[in-house]
XYZ file of C-alpha atoms in Angstrom:
621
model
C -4.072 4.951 -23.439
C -1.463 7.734 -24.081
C 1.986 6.931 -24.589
C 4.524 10.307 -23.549
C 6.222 11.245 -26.124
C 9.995 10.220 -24.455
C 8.397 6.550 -24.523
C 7.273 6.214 -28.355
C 8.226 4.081 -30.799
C 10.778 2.740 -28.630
C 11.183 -0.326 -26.227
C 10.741 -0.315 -22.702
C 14.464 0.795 -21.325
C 15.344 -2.447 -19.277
C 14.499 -4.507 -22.463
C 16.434 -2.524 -24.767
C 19.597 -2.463 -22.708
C 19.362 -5.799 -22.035
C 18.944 -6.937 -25.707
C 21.769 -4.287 -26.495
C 23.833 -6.134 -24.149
C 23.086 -9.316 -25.253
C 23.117 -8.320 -29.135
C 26.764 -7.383 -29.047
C 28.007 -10.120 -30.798
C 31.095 -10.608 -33.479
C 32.086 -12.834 -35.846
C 32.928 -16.921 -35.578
C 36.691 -15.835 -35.895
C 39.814 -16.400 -33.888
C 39.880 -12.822 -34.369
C 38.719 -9.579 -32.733
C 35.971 -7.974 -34.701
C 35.132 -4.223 -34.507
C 32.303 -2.713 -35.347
C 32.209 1.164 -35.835
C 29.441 3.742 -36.234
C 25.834 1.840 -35.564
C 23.339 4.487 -35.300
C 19.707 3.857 -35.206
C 16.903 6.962 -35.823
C 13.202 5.925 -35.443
C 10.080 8.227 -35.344
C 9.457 10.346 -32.401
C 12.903 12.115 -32.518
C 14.118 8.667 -31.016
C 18.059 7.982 -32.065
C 20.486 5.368 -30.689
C 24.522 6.052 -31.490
C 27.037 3.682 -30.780
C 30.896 4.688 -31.703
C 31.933 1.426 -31.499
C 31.540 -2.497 -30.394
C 35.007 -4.856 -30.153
C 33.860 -8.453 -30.239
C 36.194 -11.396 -29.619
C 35.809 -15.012 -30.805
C 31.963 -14.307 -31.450
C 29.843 -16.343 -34.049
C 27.634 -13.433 -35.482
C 28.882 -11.496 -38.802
C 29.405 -7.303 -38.619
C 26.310 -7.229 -40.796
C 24.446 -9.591 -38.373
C 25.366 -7.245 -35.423
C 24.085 -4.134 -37.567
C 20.938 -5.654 -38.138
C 19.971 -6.526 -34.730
C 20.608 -2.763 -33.448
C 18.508 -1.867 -36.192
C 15.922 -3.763 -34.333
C 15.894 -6.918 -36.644
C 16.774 -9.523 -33.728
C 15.356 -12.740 -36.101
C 18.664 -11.855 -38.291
C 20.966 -13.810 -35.573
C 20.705 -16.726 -33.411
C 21.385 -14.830 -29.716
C 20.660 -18.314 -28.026
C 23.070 -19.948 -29.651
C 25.502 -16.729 -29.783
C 28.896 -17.767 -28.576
C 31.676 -15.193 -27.778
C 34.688 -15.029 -25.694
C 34.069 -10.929 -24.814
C 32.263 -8.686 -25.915
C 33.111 -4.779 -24.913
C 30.797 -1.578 -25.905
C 32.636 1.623 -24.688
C 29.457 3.328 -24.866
C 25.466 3.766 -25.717
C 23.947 6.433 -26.557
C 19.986 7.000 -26.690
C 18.201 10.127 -27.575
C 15.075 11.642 -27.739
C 13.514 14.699 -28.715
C 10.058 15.920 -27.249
C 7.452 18.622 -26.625
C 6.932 19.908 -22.607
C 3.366 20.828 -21.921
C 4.435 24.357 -22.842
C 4.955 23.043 -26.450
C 8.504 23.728 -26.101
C 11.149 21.482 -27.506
C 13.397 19.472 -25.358
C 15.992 16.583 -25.186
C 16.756 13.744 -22.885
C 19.728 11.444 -23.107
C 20.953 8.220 -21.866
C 24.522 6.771 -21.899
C 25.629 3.813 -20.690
C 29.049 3.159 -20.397
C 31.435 0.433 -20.234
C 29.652 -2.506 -20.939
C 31.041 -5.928 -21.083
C 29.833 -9.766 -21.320
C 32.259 -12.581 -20.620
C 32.512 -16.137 -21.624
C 29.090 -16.516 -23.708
C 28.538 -20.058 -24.513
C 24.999 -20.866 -25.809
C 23.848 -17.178 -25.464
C 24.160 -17.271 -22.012
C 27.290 -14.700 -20.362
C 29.484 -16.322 -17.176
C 29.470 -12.247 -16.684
C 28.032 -8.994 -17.739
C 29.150 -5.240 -16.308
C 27.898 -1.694 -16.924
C 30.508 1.020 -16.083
C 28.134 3.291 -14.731
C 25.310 5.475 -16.510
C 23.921 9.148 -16.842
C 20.060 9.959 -17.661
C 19.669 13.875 -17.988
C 17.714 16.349 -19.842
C 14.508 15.759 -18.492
C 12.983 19.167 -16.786
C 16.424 19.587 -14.977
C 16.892 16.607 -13.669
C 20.234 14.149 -13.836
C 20.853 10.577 -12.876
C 23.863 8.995 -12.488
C 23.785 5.275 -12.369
C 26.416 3.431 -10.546
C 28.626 0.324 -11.835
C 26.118 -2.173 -12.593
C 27.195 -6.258 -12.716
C 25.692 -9.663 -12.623
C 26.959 -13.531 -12.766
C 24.985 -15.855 -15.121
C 23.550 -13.476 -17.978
C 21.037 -15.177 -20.700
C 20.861 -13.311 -23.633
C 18.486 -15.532 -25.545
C 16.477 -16.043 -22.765
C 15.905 -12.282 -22.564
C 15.136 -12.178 -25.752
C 12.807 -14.632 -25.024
C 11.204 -13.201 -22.554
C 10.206 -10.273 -24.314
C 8.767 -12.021 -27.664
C 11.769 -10.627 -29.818
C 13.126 -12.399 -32.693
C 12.557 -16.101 -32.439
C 11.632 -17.547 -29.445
C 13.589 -20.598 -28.012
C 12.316 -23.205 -25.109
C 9.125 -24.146 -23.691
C 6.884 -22.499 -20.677
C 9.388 -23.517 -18.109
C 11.073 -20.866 -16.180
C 15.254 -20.316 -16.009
C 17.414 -17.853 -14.831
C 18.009 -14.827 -16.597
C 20.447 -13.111 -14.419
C 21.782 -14.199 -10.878
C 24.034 -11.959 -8.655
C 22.906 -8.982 -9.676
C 24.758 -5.996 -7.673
C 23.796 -2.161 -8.345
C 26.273 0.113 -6.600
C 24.023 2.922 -6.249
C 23.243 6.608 -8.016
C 23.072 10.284 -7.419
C 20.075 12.031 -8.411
C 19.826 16.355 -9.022
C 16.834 18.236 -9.865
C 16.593 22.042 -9.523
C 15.094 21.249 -5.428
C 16.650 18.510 -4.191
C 19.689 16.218 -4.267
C 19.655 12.454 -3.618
C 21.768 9.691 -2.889
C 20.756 5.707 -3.262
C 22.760 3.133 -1.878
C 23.809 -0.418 -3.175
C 21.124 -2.898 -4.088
C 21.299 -6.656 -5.315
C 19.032 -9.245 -6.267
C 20.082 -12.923 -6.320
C 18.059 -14.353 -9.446
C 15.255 -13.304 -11.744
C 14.043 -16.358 -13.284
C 11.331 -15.904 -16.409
C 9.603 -18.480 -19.185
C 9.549 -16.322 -22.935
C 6.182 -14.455 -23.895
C 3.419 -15.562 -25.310
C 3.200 -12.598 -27.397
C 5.711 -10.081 -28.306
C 6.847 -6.625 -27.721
C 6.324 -5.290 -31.537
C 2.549 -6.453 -31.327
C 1.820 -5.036 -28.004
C 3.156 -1.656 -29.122
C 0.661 -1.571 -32.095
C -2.442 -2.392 -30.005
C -1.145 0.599 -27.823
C -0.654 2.650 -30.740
C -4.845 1.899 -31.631
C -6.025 2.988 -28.652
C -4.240 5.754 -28.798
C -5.758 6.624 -31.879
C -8.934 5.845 -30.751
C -8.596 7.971 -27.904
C -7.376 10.950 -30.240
C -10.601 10.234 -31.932
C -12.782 10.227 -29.475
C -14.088 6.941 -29.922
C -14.438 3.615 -27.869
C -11.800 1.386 -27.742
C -11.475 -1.491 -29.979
C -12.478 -4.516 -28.069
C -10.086 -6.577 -29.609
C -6.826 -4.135 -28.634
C -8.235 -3.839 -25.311
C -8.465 -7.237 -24.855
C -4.931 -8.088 -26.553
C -3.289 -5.520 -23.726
C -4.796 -7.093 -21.005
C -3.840 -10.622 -22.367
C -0.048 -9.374 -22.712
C 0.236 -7.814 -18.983
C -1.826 -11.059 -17.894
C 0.897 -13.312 -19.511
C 3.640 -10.627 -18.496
C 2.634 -11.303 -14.503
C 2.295 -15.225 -14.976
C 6.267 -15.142 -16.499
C 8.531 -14.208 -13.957
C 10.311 -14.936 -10.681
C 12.846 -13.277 -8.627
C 14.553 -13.152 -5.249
C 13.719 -10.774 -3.161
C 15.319 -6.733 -4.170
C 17.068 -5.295 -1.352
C 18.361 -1.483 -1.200
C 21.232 -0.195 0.717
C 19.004 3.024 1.646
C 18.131 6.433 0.156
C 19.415 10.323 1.285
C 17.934 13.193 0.147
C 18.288 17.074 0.447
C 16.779 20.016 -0.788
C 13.626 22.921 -0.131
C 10.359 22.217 0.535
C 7.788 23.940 -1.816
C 8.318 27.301 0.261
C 12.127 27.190 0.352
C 12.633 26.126 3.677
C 15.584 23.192 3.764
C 14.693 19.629 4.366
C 15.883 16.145 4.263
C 14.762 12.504 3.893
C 16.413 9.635 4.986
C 15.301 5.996 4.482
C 16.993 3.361 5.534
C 17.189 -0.529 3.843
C 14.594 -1.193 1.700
C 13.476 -4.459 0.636
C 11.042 -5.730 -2.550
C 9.993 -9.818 -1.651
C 10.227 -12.101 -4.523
C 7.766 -12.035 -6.980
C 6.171 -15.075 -7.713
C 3.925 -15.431 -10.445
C 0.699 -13.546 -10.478
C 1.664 -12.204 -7.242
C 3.313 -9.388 -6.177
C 5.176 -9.448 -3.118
C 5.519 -7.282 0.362
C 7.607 -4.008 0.217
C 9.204 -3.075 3.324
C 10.502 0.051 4.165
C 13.161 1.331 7.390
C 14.681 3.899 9.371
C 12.514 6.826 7.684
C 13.099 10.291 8.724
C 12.042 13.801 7.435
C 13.584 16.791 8.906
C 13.116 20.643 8.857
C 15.007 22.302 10.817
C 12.818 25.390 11.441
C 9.240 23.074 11.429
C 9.858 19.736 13.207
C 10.299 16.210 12.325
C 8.750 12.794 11.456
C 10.562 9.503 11.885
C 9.477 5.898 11.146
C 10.888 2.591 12.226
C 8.878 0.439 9.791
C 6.420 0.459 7.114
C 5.865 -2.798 5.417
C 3.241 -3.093 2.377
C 1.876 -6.623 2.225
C 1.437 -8.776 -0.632
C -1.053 -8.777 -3.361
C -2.559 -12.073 -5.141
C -3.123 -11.058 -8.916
C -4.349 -14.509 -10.250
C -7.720 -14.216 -9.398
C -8.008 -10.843 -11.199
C -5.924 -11.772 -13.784
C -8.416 -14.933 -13.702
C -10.824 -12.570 -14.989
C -9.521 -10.495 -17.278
C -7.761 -12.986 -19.413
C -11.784 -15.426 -19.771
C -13.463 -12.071 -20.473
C -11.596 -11.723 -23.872
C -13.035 -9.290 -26.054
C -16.129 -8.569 -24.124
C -14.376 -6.343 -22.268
C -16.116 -3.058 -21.984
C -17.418 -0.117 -19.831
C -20.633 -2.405 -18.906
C -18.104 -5.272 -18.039
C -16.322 -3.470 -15.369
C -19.289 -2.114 -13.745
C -20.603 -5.578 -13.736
C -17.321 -7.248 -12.951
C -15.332 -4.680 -11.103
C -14.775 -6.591 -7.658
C -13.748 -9.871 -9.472
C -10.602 -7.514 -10.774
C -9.643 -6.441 -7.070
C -6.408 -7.777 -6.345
C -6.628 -9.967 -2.453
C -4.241 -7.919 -0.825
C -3.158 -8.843 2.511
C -2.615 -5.551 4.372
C -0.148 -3.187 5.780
C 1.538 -2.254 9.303
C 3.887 0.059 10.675
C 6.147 0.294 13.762
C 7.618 3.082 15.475
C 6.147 6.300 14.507
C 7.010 9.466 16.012
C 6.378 13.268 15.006
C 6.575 17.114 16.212
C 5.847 19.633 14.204
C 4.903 23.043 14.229
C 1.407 23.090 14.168
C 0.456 25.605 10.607
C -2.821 26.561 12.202
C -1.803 28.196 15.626
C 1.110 29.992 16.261
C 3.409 28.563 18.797
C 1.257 25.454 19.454
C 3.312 21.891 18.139
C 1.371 18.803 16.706
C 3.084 15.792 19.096
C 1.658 11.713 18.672
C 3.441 8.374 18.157
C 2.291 5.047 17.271
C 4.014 2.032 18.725
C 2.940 0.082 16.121
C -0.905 -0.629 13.777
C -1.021 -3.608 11.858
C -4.388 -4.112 9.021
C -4.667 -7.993 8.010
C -7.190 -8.790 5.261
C -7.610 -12.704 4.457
C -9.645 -14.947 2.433
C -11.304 -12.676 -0.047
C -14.611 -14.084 -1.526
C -15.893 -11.707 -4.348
C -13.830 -8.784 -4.083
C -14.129 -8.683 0.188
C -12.151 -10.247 3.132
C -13.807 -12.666 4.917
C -11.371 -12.377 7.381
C -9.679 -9.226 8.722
C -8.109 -7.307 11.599
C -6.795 -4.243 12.966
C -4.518 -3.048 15.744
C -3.216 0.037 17.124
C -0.264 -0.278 19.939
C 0.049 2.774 21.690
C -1.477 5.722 19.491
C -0.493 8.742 21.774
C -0.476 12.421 21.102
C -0.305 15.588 23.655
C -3.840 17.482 23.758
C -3.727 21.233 22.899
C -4.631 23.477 26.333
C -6.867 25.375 23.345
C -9.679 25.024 21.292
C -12.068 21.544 21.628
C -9.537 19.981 23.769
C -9.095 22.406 26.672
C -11.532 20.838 28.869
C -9.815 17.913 28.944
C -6.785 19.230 29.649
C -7.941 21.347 32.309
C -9.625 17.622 33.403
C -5.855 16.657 33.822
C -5.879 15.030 30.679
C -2.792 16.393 28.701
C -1.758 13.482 26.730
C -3.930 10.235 25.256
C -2.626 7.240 24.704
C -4.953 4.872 22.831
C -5.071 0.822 21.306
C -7.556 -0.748 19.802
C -8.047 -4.040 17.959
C -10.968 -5.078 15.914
C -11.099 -8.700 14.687
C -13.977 -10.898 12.568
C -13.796 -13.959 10.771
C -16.522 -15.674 8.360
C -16.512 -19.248 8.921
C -18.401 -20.686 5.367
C -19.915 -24.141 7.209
C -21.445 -23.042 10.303
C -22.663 -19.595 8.227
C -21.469 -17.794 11.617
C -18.811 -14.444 12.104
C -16.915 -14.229 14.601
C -16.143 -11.037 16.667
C -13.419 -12.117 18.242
C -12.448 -8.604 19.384
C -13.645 -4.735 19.523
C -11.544 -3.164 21.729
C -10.925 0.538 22.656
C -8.238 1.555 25.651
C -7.470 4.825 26.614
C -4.251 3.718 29.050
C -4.752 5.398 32.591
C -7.942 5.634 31.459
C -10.220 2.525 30.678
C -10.895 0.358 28.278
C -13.759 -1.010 26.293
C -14.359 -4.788 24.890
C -16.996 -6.358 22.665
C -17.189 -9.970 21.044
C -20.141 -12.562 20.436
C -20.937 -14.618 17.734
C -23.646 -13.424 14.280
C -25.466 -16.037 12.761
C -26.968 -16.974 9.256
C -24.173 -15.509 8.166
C -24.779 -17.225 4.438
C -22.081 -16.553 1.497
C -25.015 -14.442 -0.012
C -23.130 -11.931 2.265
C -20.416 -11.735 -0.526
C -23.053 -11.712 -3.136
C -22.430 -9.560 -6.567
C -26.259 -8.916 -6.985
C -26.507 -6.179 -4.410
C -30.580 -7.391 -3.947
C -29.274 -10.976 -2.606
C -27.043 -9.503 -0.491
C -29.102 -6.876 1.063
C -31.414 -9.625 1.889
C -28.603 -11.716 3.854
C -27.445 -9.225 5.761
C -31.181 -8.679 6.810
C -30.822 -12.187 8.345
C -28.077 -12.143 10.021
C -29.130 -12.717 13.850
C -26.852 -12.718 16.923
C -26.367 -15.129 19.311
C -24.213 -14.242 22.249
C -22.522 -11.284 23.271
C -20.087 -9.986 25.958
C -19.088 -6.488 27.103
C -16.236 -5.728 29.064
C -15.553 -2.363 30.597
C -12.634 -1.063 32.934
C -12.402 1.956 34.697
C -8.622 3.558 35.140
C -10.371 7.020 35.575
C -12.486 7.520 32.775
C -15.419 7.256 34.556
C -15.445 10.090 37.298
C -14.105 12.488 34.155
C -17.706 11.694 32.343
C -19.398 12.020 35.838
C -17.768 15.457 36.120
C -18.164 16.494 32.374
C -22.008 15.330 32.871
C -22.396 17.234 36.310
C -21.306 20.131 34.955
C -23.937 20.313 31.826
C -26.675 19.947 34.008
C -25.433 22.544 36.848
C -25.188 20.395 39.055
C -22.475 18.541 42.291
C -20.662 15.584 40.411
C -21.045 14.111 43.972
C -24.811 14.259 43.909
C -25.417 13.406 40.556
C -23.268 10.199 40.678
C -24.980 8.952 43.951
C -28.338 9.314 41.576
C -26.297 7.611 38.381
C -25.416 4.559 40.948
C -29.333 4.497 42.298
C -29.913 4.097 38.402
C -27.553 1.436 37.526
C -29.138 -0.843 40.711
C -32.884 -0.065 38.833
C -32.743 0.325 35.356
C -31.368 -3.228 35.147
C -34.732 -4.667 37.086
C -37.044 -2.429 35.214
C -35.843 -3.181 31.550
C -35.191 -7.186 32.433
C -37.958 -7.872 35.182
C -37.098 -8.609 38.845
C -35.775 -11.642 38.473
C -32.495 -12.963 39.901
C -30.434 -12.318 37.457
C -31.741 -8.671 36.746
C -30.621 -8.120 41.036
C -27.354 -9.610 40.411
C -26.737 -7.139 36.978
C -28.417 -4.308 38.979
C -26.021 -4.840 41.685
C -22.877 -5.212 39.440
C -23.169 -2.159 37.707
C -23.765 -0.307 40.916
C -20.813 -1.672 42.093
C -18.840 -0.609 39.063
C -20.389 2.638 39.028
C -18.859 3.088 42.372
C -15.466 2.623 42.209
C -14.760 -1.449 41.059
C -12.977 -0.821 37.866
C -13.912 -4.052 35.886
C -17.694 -4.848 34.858
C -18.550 -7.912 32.324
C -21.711 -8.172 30.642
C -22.748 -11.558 28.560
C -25.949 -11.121 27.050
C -27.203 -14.723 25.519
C -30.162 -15.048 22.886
C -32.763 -17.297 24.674
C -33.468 -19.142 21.301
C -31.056 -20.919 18.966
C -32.242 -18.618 15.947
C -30.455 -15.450 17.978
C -31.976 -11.815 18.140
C -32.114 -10.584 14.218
C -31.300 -7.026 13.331
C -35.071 -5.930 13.149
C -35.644 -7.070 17.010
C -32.349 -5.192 17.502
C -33.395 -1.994 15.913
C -36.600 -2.187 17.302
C -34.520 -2.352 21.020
C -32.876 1.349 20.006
C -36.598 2.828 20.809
C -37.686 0.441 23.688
C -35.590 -1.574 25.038
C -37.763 -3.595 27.293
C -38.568 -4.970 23.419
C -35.686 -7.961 24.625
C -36.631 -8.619 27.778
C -38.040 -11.783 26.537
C -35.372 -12.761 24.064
C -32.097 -12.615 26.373
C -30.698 -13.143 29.320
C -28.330 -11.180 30.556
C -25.325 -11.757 33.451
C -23.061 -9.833 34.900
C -19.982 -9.881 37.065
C -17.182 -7.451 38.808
C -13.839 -7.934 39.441
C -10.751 -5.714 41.530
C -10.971 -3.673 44.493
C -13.227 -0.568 44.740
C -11.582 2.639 44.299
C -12.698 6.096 45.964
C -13.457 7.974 42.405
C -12.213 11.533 42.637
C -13.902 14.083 40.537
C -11.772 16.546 38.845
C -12.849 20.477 38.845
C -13.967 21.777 35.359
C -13.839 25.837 34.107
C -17.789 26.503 33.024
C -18.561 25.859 29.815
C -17.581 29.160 27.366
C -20.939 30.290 26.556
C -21.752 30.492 30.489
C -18.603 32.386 30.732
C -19.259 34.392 27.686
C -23.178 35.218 29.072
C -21.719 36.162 32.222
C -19.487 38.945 30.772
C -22.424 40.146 28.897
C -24.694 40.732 32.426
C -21.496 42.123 33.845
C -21.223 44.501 30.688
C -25.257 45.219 30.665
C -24.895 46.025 34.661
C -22.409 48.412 34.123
């Protein structure tokens, strides 16, 4: 693991302004203390300057406050730091560092402003930052808005992050509530962006099992190890991975909600452009888990290519314990062998994603004066009850998926069909139930609206939790048994089918008329010939004639004769001779609507006819 050199030797930057904040204490005097030039300069070209610190009724000693900016927080007693206010005009952190180009350059932070009211027991009433600049970093500059918050625990931040001693037991408190952001301006040499407000109405934590300090030297070995070119020690690996596992387990929050971002500049060949998102919103994080991020009102915009707009995008949540579950009973054993072993016991369950309201048209780069056009009402992707790594329950959906064919290319056919624009949904749906060993299609659905529409469900058998096996040979081997039980097809026609009629007319050179009144002579047949004339083989023989002429909706159920279903051998067996099933299922079918008078639309040949036919014109003259 390779720390960059802005990040080493120093703490992460929330921490340190926090314990800044909270470390600002004076003396247990009537009086106001002032403390003048603390500077800090660690390795790494890391310094910290601040001109001065004014500290009212405070219980910590100038030499106290010195100390704990020198990074010595065990010198004072922050949780029991009591002060009536304590102001820093400013902070100052620096840091020196090598680009890839092994050039020399400087970042810098200041924070200005910053005050904490009323601290009684090391927690604030109040804390405020001014406002804040981060620049110096390949041309880039932040500016940080006023930053405030209500309740403000000092020790427990300290806490938190394992610095100096820690205070309390395992049970989580607030560390901040009514915490309010008032937004930032961000400039790089391309682009220029604006965030809005944001607040977040508690973050709630228990202190660290470990600390800061330690978790920075483990870093440092496998750093060194890395430099070295040798494997990482076992027990630093393992000592990260029990730090971030404890870091996940320790902390709570409201959910984080953002005002919205704006953003201008050139794209990467100097064309202008501009992003807008609307309010954004982080869910509470709960421990182990981290929660759903939601995204609104996205738009991106060049003026001389097109646009894309979104209405919604929302990121479900991700369960960590299981994972972290893992990690933390491996210990030391953790190695290369132990993830290839173990790697789907570390996959996080995560729940899905969706999206609403998706709409684009832009210039398409490949063909001049041709634009790329589609929406999406809406897709939603659930995953549920993972077992080893894999939902055992999911489902998909696409609302409305529609896009304008090009007249050119693979798609002019179609359009000269009549078909200019598709507009698709689909849903897929299965669930593993663990008693009855079954899945469940509940759905498999294709529409193409104006067009038709396609449905499959039934019900698999033997479905054991083998399935979800780590030892790929016992899992092979259940999904070898799996076996199916019932099945039912559902197809509409909205005009799909005299547009394959035509298509397939047209490849064999011959009247879509005539070769449809053969195609419904084969759907009354092929039925009695695969299934025996029987009955039921008349009455599916007779439905799919009907359907193939003109009744738009056909249903198929297909049942397994015996109780042990058809098995995936018989099945694939079936691909090569079907007649293989005839004594295995039985098969109904039934139609439904009115029968419609199919029309057959008029196709161009196909190009290489067209393209021989020029050739014998060319040859004749």
């Amino acid at each position: 693991m390779r720390l960059h050199p802005r990040l080493k030797n120093r703490l992460p930057l929330a921490t340190l302004t926090a314990t800044l904040l909270a470390a600002t204490a004076g003396a247990a005097t009537a009086e106001t203390l002032v403390v003048n030039d603390i500077s800090l300069t660690g390795e790494g070209g890391f310094t910290l300057t601040i001109p001065t610190i004014e500290a009212v009724d405070a219980n910590l000693s100038e030499a106290e406050i010195r100390a704990i900016f020198a990074g010595d927080f065990a010198s004072a007693d922050l949780a029991g730091l009591d002060a009536a206010r304590i102001s820093i005009p400013e902070i100052v952190f620096t840091t020196e560092y090598e680009d890839a180009e092994g050039e020399t350059q400087r970042s810098e932070i200041t924070y200005r402003g910053i005050e904490l009211t009323d601290i009684d027991d090391g927690v604030a009433a109040s804390s405020v930052i001014a406002g804040a600049e981060i620049g110096g970093i390949e041309g880039a500059e932040l500016t940080l808005g006023r930053m405030s918050t209500g309740l403000f625990d000092i020790g427990g931040i300290v806490g938190f992050y394992g610095l100096g001693e820690q205070t309390g037991d395992d049970t989580m408190t607030p560390l901040y509530q009514d915490f309010v952001f008032e937004g930032a301006t961000f400039t790089a040499p391309d682009v220029t962006c604006e965030l809005g407000s944001a607040t977040i109405a508690e973050f709630r934590a228990r202190p660290l099992k470990g600390n800061l300090a330690d978790m920075m030297a483990l870093t440092q070995q496998l750093e060194a190890a890395e430099n070295a070119e040798e494997p990482p020690p076992p027990e630093a690996v393992a000592g990260i991975i029990e730090y971030y596992a404890d870091f996940l387990t320790a902390f709570a929050s409201s959910p984080f909600e953002l005002e919205g971002v704006s953003c201008t500049g050139e794209d990467d060949h100097g064309e202008p452009i501009s992003i807008n998102l609307g309010p954004v919103t982080v869910g509470g994080f709960e421990p182990g888990i981290y929660p759903p991020l939601e995204l609104t009102e996205f738009r991106l915009e060049s003026p001389k290519k097109g646009w894309m707009e979104l209405e919604n995008f929302t990121w479900k949540r991700s369960d960590l314990t299981g994972a972290i579950a893992a990690l933390t009973a491996a210990g030391e054993d953790i190695d290369e062998a132990w993830f290839e072993a173990n790697w789907r016991r570390i996959i996080p369950a995560f729940e899905g994603f969706s999206l609403r309201g998706f709409d684009m048209d832009f210039a398409n780069p490949e063909t001049s004066g041709e634009r790329l056009v589609a929406s999406v009402g809406a897709l939603d992707v659930t995953l549920e009850d993972y077992v080893s790594g894999i939902p055992s329950a999911f489902s998909t959906t696409i609302d409305h998926l529609e896009f304008e064919l090009p007249a050119t290319g693979d798609t002019a056919d179609l359009v000269a069909a009549g078909i200019e624009r598709l507009d698709l949904s689909s849903a897929i749906a299965a669930r593993w139930d663990e008693a009855s060993e079954t899945i469940a299609l509940e759905d498999l659905v294709i529409e193409a609206h104006g067009l038709g529409r396609v449905g499959v469900s039934g019900t698999i058998i033997n479905a054991t939790a083998d399935l979800f096996s780590e030892n790929h040979d016992l899992a092979t081997q259940a999904l070898t048994r799996l076996a199916v039980t019932d099945l039912t097809i559902e197809l509409e026609n909205n005009g799909f089918l005299p547009v394959l009629v035509a298509f397939a007319a047209r490849d064999e050179g011959q009247d879509p008329q005539a070769l449809h009144a053969v195609l419904v002579g084969m759907g009354t047949a092929l039925p009695i010939s695969l299934l025996g004339a029987t009955p039921d083989s008349v009455a599916v023989g007779t439905s799919v004639a009907a359907f193939l002429s003109g009744t738009p909706q056909l249903t198929l159920n297909v049942v397994a004769k015996d109780a042990a279903g058809v098995g995936l051998a018989e099945l694939m067996a079936a691909e090569s001779d079907p007649s293989a099933l005839t004594e295995k299922i039985t098969v109904t079918a039934t139609t439904a609507g009115e029968q419609q008078a199919l029309e057959f639309p008029s196709l161009p040949p196909k190009a290489e006819e067209s393209e021989s036919e020029d050739d014998a014109e060319s040859s004749a003259e």
